[in-house]
mmCIF file with all atom_site columns, C-alpha atoms in Angstrom:
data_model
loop_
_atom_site.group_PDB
_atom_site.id
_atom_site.type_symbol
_atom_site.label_atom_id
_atom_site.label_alt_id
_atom_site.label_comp_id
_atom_site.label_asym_id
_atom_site.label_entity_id
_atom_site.label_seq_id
_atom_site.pdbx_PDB_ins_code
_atom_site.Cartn_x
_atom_site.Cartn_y
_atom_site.Cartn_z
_atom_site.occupancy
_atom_site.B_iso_or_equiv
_atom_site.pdbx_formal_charge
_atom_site.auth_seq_id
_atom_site.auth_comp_id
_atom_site.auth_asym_id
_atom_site.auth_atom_id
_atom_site.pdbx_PDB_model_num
ATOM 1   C CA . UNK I 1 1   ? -50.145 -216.945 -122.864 1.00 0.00 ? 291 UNK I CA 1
ATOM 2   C CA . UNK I 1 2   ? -47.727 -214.195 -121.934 1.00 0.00 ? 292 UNK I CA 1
ATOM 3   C CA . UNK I 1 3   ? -48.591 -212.538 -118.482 1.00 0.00 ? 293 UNK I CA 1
ATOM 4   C CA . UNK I 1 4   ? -51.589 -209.916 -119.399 1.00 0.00 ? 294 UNK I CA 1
ATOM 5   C CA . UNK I 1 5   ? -51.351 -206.432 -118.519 1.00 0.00 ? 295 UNK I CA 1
ATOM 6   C CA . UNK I 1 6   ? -53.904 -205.672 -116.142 1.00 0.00 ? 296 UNK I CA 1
ATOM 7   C CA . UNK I 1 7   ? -56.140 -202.209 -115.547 1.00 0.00 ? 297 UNK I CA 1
ATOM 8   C CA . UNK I 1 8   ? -54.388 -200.209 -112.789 1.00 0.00 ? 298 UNK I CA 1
ATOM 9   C CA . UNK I 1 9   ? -57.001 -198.555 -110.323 1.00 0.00 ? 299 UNK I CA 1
ATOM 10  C CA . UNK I 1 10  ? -55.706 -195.040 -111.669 1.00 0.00 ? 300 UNK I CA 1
ATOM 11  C CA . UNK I 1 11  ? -56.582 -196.222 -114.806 1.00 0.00 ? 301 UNK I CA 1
ATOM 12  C CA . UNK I 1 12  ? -59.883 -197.397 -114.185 1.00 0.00 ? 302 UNK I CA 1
ATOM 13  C CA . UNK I 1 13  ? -60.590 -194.054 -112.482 1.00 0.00 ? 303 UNK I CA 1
ATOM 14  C CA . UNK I 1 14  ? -59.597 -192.245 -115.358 1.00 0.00 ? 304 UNK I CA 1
ATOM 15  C CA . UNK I 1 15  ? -61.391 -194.440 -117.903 1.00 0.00 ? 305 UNK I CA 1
ATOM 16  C CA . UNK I 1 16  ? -64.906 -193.343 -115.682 1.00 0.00 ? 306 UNK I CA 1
ATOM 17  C CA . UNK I 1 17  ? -63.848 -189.601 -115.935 1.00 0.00 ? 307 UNK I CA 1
ATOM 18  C CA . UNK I 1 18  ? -63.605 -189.647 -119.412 1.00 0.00 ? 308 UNK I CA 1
ATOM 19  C CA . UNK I 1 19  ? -67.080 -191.392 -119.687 1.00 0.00 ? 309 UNK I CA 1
ATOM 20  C CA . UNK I 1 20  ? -68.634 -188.691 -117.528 1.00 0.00 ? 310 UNK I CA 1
ATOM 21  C CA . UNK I 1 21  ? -66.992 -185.926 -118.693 1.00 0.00 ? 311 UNK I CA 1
ATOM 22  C CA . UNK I 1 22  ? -67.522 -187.218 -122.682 1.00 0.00 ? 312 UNK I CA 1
ATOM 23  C CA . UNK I 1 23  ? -71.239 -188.193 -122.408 1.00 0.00 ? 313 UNK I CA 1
ATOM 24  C CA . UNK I 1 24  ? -72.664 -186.644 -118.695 1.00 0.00 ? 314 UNK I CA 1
ATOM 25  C CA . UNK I 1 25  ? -73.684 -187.674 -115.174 1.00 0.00 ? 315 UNK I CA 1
ATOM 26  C CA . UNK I 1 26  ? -72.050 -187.385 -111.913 1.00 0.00 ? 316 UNK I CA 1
ATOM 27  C CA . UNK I 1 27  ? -68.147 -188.061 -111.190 1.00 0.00 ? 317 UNK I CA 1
ATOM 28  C CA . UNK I 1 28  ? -67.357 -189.815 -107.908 1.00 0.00 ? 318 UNK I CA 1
ATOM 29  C CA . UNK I 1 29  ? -66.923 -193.294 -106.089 1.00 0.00 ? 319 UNK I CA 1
ATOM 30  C CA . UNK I 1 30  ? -70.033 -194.686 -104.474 1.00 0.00 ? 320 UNK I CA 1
ATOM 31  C CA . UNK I 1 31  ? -68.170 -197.765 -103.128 1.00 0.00 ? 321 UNK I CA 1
ATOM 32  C CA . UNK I 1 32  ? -64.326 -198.425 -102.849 1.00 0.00 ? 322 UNK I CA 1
ATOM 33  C CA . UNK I 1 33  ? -64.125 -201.736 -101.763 1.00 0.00 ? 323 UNK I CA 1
ATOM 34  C CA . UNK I 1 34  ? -66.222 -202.398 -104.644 1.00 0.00 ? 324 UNK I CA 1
ATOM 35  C CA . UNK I 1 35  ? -64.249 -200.650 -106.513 1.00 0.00 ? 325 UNK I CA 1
ATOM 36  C CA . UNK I 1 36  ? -61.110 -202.162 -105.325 1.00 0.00 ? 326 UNK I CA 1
ATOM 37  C CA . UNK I 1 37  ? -62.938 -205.647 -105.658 1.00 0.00 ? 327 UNK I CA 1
ATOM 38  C CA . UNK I 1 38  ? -64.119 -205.265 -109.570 1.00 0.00 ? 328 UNK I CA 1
ATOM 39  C CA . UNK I 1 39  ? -60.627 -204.053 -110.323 1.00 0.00 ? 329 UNK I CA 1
ATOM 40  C CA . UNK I 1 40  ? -58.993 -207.390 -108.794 1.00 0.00 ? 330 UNK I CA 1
ATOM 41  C CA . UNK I 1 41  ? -61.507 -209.475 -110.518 1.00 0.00 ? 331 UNK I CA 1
ATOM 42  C CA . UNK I 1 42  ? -60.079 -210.496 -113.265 1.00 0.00 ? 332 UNK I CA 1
ATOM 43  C CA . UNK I 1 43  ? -56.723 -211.217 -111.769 1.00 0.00 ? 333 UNK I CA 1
ATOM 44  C CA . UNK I 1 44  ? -57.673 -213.534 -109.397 1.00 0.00 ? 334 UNK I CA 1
ATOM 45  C CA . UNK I 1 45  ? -56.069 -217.030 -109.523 1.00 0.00 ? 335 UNK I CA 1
ATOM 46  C CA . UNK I 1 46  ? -56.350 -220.530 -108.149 1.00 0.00 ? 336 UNK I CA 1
ATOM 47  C CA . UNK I 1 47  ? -53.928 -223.611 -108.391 1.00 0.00 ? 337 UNK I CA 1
ATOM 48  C CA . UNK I 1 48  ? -51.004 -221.491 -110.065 1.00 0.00 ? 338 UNK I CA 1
ATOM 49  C CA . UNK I 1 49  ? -53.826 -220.439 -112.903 1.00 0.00 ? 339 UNK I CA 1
ATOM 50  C CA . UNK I 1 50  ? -55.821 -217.800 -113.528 1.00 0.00 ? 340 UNK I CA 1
ATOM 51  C CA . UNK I 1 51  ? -59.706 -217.896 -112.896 1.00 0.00 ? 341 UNK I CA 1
ATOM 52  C CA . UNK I 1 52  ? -60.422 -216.260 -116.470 1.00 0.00 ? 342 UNK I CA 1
ATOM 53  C CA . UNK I 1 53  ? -57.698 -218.349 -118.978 1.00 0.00 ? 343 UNK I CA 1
ATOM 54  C CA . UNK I 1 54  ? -57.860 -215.658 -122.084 1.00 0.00 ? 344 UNK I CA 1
ATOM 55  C CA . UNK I 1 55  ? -57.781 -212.365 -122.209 1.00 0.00 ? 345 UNK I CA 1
ATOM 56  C CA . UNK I 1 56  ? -61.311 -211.892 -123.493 1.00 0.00 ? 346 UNK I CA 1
ATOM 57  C CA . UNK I 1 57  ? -62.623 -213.350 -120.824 1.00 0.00 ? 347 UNK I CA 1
ATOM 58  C CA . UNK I 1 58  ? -60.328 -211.271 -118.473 1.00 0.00 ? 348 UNK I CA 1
ATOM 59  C CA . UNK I 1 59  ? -62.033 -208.665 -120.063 1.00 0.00 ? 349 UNK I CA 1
ATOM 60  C CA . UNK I 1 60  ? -65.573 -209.822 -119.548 1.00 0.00 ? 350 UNK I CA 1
ATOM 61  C CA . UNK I 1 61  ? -64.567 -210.058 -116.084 1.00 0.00 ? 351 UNK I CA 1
ATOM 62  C CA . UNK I 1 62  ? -63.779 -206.266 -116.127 1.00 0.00 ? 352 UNK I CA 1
ATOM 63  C CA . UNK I 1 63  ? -67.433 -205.471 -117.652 1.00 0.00 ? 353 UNK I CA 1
ATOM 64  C CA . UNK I 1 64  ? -69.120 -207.605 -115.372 1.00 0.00 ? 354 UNK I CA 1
ATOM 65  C CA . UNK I 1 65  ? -67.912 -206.535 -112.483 1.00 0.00 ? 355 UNK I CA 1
ATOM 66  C CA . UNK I 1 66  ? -67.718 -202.933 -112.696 1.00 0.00 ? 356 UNK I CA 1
ATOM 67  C CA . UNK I 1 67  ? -71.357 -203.242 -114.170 1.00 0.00 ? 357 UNK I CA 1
ATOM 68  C CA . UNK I 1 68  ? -72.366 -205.073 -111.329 1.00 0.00 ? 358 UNK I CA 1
ATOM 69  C CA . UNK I 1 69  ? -70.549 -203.428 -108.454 1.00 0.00 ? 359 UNK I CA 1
ATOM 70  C CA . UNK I 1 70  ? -72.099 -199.890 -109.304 1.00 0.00 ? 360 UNK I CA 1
ATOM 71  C CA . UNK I 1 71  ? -68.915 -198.988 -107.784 1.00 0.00 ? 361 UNK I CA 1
ATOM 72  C CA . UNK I 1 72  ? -69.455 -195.619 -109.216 1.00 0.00 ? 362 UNK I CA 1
ATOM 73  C CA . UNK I 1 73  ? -71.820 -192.556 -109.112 1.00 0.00 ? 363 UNK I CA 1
ATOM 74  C CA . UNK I 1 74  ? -73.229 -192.633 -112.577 1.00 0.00 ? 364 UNK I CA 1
ATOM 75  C CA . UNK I 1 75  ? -71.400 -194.644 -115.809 1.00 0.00 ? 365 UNK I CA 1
ATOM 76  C CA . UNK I 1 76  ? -70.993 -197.994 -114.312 1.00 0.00 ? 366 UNK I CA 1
ATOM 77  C CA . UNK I 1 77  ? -71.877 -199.583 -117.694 1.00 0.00 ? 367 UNK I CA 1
ATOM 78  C CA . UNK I 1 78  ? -69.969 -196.827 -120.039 1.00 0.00 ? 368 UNK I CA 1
ATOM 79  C CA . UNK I 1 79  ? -67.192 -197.611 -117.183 1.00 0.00 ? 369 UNK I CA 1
ATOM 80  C CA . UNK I 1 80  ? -67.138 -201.253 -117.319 1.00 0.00 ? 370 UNK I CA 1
ATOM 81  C CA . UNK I 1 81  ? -66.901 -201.559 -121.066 1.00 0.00 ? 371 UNK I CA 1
ATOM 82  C CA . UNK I 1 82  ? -64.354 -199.258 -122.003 1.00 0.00 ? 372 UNK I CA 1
ATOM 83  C CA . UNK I 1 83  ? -62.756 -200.705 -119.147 1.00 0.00 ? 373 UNK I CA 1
ATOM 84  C CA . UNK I 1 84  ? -62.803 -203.859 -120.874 1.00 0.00 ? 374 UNK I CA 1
ATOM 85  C CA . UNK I 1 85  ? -61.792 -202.499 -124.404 1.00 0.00 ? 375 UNK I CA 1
ATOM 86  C CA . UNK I 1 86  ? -59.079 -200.764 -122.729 1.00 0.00 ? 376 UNK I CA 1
ATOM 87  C CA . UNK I 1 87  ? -58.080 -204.088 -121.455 1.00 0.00 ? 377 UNK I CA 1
ATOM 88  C CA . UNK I 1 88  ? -57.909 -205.947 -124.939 1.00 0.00 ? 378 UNK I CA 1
ATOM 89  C CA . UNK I 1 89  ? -56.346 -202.989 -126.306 1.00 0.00 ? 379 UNK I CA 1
ATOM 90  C CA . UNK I 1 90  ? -53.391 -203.500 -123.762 1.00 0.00 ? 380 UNK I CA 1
ATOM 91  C CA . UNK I 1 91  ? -53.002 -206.882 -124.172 1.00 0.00 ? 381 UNK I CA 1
ATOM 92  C CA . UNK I 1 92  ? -53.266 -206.786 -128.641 1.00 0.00 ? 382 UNK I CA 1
ATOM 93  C CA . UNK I 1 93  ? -56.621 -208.175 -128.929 1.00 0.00 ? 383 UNK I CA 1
ATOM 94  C CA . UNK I 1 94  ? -58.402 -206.788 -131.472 1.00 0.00 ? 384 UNK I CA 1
ATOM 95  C CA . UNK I 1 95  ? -62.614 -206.756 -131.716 1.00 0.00 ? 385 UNK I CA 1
ATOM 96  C CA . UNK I 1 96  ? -63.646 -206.680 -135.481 1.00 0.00 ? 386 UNK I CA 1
ATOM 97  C CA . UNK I 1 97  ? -67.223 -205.536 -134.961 1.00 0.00 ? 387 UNK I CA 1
ATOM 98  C CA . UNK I 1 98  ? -68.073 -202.014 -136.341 1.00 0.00 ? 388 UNK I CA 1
ATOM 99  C CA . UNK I 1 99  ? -68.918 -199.409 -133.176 1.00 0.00 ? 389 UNK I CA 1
ATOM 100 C CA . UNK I 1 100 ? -72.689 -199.610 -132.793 1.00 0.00 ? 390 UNK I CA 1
ATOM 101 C CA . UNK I 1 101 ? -72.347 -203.611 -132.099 1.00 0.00 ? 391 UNK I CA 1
ATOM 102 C CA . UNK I 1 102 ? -70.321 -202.786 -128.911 1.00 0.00 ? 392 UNK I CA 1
#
C-alpha cells in the first residue's frame, strides 16, 4: 500500500464548516485535544505498521472518532463521515452505494 494521504486539521475544520453552514447548527470547537486526538487516529502506528492496514478502515477510524469525540459544537456525525469520504476520496477509493445508503 502506498503511504495514504491523511486529513490535515485545516481540513477537517473546513469539512465541519461546510456541514454547518450546508445543513445548520452551531460552528465552533467544543474540545481540541479531542479534536487533535480524532484527527491522529487513524495514523497511529505500532511495530513499523499502521493500527488500521487499509484505507477503509483508516477511514472508519476518521468516523468513529470524530463521532465519538463530539469534538465539535453541533455536526459531529455529518463531520465524521464526510470526513471519512473525504479520506477515500484522497486516497482513490471509490464507495459504489447510491447516496441515501451513506
Amino acid at each position: 500500500m502506498k503511504q495514504p494521504r491523511f486529513l490535515l486539521l485545516e481540513e477537517v475544520l473546513r469539512i465541519h464548516a461546510h456541514q454547518i453552514e450546508r445543513y445548520g447548527g452551531s460552528f465552533g470547537v467544543r474540545d481540541a485535544g479531542l479534536l487533535l486526538s480524532a484527527v491522529a487516529a487513524p495514523q497511529a502506528s505500532f511495530a513499523g505498521g499502521f493500527l488500521h492496514g487499509t484505507p477503509c478502515e483508516m477511514a472508519a477510524a476518521y468516523l468513529f472518532h470524530l463521532a465519538r469525540n463530539h469534538p465539535f459544537l453541533d455536526g459531529n456525525k455529518r463531520a465524521a463521515l464526510a470526513a471519512a469520504l473525504v479520506f477515500l476520496e484522497l486516497n482513490d477509493v471509490s464507495i459504489d452505494a447510491p447516496d441515501e445508503e451513506l
